[in-house]
Coordinates of C-alpha atoms in Angstrom, one line a residue:
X7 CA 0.0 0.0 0.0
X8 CA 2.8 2.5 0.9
X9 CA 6.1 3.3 -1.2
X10 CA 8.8 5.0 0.8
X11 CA 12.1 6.4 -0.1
X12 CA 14.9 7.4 1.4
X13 CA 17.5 9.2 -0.1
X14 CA 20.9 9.9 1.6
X15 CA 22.2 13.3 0.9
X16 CA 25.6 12.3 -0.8
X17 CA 24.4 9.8 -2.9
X18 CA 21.2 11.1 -4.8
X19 CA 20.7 10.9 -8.1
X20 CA 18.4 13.3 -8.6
X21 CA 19.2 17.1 -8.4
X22 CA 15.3 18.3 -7.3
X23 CA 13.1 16.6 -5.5
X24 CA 9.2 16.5 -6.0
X25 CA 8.7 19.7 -4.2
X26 CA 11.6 21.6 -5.8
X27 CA 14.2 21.3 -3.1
X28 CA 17.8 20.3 -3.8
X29 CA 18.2 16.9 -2.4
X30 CA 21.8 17.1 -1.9
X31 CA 21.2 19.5 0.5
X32 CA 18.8 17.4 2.8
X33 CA 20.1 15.6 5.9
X34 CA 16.6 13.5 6.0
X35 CA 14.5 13.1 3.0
X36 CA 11.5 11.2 3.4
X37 CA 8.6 10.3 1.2
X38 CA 5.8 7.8 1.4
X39 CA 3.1 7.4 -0.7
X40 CA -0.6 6.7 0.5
X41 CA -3.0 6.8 -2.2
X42 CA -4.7 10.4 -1.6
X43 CA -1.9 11.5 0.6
X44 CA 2.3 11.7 0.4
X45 CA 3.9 12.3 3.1
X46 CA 7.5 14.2 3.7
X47 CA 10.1 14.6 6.1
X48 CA 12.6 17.1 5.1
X49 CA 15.4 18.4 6.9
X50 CA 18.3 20.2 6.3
X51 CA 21.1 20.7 8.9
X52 CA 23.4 23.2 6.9
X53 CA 23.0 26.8 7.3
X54 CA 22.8 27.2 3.3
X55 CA 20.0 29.3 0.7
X56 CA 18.5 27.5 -1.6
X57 CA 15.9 28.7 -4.3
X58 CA 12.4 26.3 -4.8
X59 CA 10.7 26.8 -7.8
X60 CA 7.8 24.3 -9.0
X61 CA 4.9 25.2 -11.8
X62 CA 1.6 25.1 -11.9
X63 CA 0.0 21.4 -11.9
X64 CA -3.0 19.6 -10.7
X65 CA -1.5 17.6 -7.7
X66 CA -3.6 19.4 -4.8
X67 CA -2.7 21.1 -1.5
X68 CA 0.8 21.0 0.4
X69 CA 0.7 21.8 4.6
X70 CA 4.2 21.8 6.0
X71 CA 4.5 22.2 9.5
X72 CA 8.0 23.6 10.8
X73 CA 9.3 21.0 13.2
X74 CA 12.4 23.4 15.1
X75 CA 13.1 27.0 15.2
X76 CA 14.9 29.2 13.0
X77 CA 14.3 28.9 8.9
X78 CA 13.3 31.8 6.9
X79 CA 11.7 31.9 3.9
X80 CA 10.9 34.3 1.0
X81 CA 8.4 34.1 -0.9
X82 CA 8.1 35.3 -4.5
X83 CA 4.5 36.1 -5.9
X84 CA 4.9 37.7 -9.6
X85 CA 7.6 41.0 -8.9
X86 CA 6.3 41.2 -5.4
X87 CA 8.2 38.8 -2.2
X88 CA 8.1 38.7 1.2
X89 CA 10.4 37.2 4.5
X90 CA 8.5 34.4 6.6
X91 CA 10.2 33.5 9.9
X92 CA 9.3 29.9 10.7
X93 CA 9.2 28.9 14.6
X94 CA 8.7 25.4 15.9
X95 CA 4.6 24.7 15.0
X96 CA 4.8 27.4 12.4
X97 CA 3.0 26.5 9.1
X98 CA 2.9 27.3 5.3
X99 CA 0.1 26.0 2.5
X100 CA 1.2 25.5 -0.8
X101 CA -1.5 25.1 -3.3
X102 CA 0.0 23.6 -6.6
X103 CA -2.4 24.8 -8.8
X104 CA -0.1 28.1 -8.8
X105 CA 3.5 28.5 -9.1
X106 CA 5.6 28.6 -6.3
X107 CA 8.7 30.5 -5.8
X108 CA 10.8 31.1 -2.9
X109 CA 14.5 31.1 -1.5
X110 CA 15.0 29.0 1.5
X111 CA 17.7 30.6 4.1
X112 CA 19.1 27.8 7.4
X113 CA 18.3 25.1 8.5
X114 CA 15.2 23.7 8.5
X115 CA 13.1 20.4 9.3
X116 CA 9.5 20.1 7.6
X117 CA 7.1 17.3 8.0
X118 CA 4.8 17.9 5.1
X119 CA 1.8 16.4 3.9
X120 CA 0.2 16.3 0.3
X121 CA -3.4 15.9 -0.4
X122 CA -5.0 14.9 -3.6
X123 CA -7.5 17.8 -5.0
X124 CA -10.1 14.9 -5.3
X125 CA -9.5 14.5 -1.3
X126 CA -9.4 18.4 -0.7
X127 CA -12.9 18.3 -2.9
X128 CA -14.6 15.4 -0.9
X129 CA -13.7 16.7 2.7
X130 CA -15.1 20.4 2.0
X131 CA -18.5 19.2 0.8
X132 CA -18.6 16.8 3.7
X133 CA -17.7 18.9 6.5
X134 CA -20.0 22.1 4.8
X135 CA -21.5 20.9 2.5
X136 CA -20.2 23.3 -0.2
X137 CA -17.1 23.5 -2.4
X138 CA -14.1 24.8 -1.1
X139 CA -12.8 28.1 -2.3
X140 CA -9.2 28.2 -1.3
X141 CA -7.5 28.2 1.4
X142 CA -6.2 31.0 3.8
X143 CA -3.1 31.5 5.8
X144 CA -0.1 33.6 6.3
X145 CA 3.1 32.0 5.9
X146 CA 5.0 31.1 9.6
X147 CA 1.8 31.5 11.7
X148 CA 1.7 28.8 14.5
X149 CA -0.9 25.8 14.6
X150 CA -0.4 24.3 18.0
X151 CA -2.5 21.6 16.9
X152 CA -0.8 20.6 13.8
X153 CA 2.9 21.1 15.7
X154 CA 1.5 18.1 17.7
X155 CA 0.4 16.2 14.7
X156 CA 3.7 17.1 13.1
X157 CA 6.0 15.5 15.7
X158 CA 4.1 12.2 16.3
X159 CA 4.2 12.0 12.0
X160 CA 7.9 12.5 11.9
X161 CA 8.3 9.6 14.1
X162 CA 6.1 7.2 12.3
X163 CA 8.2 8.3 9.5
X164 CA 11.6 8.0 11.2
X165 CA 10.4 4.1 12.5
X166 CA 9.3 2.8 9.3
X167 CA 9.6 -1.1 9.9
X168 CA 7.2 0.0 12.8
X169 CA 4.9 2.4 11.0
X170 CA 1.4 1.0 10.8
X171 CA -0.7 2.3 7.7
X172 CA -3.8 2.2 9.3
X173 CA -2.4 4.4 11.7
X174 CA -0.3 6.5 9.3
X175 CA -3.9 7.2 7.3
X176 CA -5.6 7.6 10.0
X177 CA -3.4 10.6 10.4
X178 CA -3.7 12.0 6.7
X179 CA -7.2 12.2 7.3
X180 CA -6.7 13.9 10.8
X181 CA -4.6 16.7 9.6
X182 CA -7.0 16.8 5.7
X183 CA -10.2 17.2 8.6
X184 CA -8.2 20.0 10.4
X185 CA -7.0 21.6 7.0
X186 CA -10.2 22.2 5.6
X187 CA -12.3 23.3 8.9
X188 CA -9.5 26.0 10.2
X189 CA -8.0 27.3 6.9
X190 CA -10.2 26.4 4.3
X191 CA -12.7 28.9 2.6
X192 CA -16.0 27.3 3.4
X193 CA -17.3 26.9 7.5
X194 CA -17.3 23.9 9.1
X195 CA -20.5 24.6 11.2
X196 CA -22.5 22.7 9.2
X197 CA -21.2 19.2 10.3
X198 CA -23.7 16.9 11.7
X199 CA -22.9 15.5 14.9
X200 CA -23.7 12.2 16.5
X201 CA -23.1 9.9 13.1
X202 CA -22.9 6.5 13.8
X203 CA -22.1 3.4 11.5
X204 CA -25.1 1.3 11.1
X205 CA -24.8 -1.9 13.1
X206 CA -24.5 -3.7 9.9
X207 CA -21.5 -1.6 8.5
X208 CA -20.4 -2.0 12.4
X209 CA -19.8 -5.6 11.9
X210 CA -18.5 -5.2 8.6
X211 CA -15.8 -3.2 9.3
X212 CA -15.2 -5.2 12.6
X213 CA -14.3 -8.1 10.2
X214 CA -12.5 -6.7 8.3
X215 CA -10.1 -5.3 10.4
X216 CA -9.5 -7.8 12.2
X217 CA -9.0 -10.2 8.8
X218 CA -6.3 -7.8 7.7
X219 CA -2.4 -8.0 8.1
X220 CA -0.5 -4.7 9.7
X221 CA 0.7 -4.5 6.1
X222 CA -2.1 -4.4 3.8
X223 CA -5.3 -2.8 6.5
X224 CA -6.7 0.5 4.3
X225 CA -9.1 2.9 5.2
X226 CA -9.5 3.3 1.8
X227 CA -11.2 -0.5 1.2
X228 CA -12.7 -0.8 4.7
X229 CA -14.8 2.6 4.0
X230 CA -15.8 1.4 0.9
X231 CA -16.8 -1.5 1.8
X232 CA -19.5 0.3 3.7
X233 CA -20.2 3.0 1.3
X234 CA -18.8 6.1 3.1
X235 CA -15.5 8.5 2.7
X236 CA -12.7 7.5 4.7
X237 CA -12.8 10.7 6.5
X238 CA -16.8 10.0 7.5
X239 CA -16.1 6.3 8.0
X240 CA -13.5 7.1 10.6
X241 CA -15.3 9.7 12.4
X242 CA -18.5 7.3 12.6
X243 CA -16.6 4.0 13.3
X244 CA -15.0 6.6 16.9
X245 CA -18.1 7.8 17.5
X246 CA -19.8 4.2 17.4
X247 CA -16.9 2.7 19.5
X248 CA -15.0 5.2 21.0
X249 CA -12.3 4.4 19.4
X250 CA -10.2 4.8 16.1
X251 CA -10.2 2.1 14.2
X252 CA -6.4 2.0 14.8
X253 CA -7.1 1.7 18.6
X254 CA -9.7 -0.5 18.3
X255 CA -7.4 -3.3 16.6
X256 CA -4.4 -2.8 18.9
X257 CA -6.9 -3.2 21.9
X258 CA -8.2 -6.6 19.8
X259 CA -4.7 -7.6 19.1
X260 CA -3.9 -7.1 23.1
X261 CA -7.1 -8.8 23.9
X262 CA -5.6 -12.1 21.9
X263 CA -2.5 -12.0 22.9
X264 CA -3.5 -12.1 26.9
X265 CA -5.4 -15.4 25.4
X266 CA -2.5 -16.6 24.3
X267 CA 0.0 -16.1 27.1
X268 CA -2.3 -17.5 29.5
X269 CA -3.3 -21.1 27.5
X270 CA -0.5 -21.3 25.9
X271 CA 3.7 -22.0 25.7
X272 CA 4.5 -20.0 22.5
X273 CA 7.2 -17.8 22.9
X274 CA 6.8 -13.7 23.0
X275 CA 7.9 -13.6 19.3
X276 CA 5.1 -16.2 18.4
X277 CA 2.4 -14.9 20.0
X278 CA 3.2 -11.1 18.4
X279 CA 3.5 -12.4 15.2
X280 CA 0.5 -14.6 15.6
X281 CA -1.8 -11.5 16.8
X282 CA 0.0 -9.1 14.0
X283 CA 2.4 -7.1 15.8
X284 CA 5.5 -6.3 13.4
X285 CA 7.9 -8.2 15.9
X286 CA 8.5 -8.7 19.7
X287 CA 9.2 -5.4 20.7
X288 CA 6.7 -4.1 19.0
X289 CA 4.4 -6.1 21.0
X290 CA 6.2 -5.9 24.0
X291 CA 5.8 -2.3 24.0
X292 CA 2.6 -2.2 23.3
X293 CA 1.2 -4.5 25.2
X294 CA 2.9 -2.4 28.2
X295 CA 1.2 0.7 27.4
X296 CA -2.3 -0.5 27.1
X297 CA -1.7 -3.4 29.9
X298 CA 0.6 -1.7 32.3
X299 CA 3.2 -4.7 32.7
X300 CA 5.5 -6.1 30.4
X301 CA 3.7 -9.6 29.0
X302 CA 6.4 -11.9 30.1
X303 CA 5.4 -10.0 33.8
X304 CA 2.0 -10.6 33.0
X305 CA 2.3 -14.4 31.9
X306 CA 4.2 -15.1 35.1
X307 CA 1.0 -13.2 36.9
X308 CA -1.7 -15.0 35.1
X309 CA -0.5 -18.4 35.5
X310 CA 0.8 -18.0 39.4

């Protein structure tokens, strides 16, 4: 479902990357492919200046979200350009249906996010119920909320033999959802609260989660599957469960694996690759979170 890349800065082959930065200028450059979302990590640890330029094109909307202190950016509209001072938490939109222009000065570190115009489309008449006219926001501001996105983004990025896609989409459509109420040009007021998935689509989605690997579960085929958007299946399946759907399978998976420990002798490793952890210390840490004891710990318990 996902295509990653990572390039070190020495060895890449390609001069630009996809959003018009030099790449053998990036410390980290991080890319992953989702179907209606890419996601970025882009860092630079030299105090250089650099110049982006992209055209015009139909890809969608670009949010960055400034990860550390300390970058400045001018930005060049036609003859006219102006500094941006970028704190931790600040933000910038880039819509590529215009050209883009600036020169980047320091360091910098960027998780960025890339949404499809068909997604930008879809979540504006779901959350208004009209089309979306743009977006608004000046360049640097803060977003509190999307700093906190931003940080626990750049670490699913950094683990990627743990990154969970159901978890990574889960967070494409939490930062599209915050996107288009807060900066986009029609109100979110209009969202009807209180939706619920029918018990039917309940069950369906139930199934299917739990019938999925951690490398192939999509939003994407699960809401289908049930006839809503991703973003409206999500938001339903929480406010059915109280849960994510992401939560809801870890706490299915835990469930399981306290099954296991207690009736059976398989080893740590077997029982997290039986109930679809990526490995032992995946499970291992999970299962300490959510349980509050190390599952060895709790074996020993269980059985004494």
């Amino acid at each position: 479902m996902f295509n990653q890349t990572e390039i070190a800065p020495l060895t890449a082959a390609r001069k630009k990357d996809s959003l018009g930065c030099l790449s053998n200028q990036l410390h980290k450059d991080i890319e992953l492919e989702a179907g209606d979302f890419t996601f970025y990590r882009k860092c630079r640890r030299q105090e250089k200046t650099s110049e982006v330029a992209t055209p015009a094109s139909d890809r969608g909307v670009l949010i960055g979200v400034s990860l550390s202190a300390g970058h400045r950016r001018r930005i060049i509209s036609g003859n006219r350009s102006a500094m941006h001072e970028f704190d931790k938490d600040s933000v910038y939109i880039r819509n590529f249906e215009e050209d883009y222009r600036a020169d980047l000065h320091g360091a910098f570190d960027f998780v960025l996010v890339e949404f499809s115009r068909a997604f930008i489309t879809n979540t504006g008449y779901e959350r208004s119920g009209s089309h979306m006219t743009g977006f608004s926001a000046q360049p640097g501001g803060k977003d509190p909320i999307f700093g906190h996105l931003a940080q626990v983004l750049a670490l699913a990025l950094d683990r990627e033999s743990q990154a969970s896609p159901l978890f990574i989409e889960q967070l494409g459509v939490t930062i599209g959802t915050h996107l288009v109420d807060h900066y986009g040009g029609a109100p979110a007021q209009s969202v009807k609260p209180g939706r619920r998935l029918s018990s039917l689509h309940e069950t369906r989605a139930k199934d299917m989660l739990l019938a999925k690997t951690q490398d192939n579960v999509s939003l994407e085929e699960i809401a289908s599957a049930c006839n809503l958007s991703r973003s409206y299946f999500i938001r339903a399946f929480r406010e059915t469960t109280n849960r994510t759907p992401h939560q809801w399978l870890l706490e299915q998976r835990i469930e399981r694996s306290r099954h296991l420990l207690r009736s059976s002798d398989a080893s740590l490793s077997e029982i997290a690759i039986a109930c679809g952890f990526s490995d032992q210390s995946h499970f291992t840490r999970t299962f300490t979170q959510l349980v509050g004891t190390p599952p060895g710990s709790w074996r020993r318990l269980a059985r004494s």
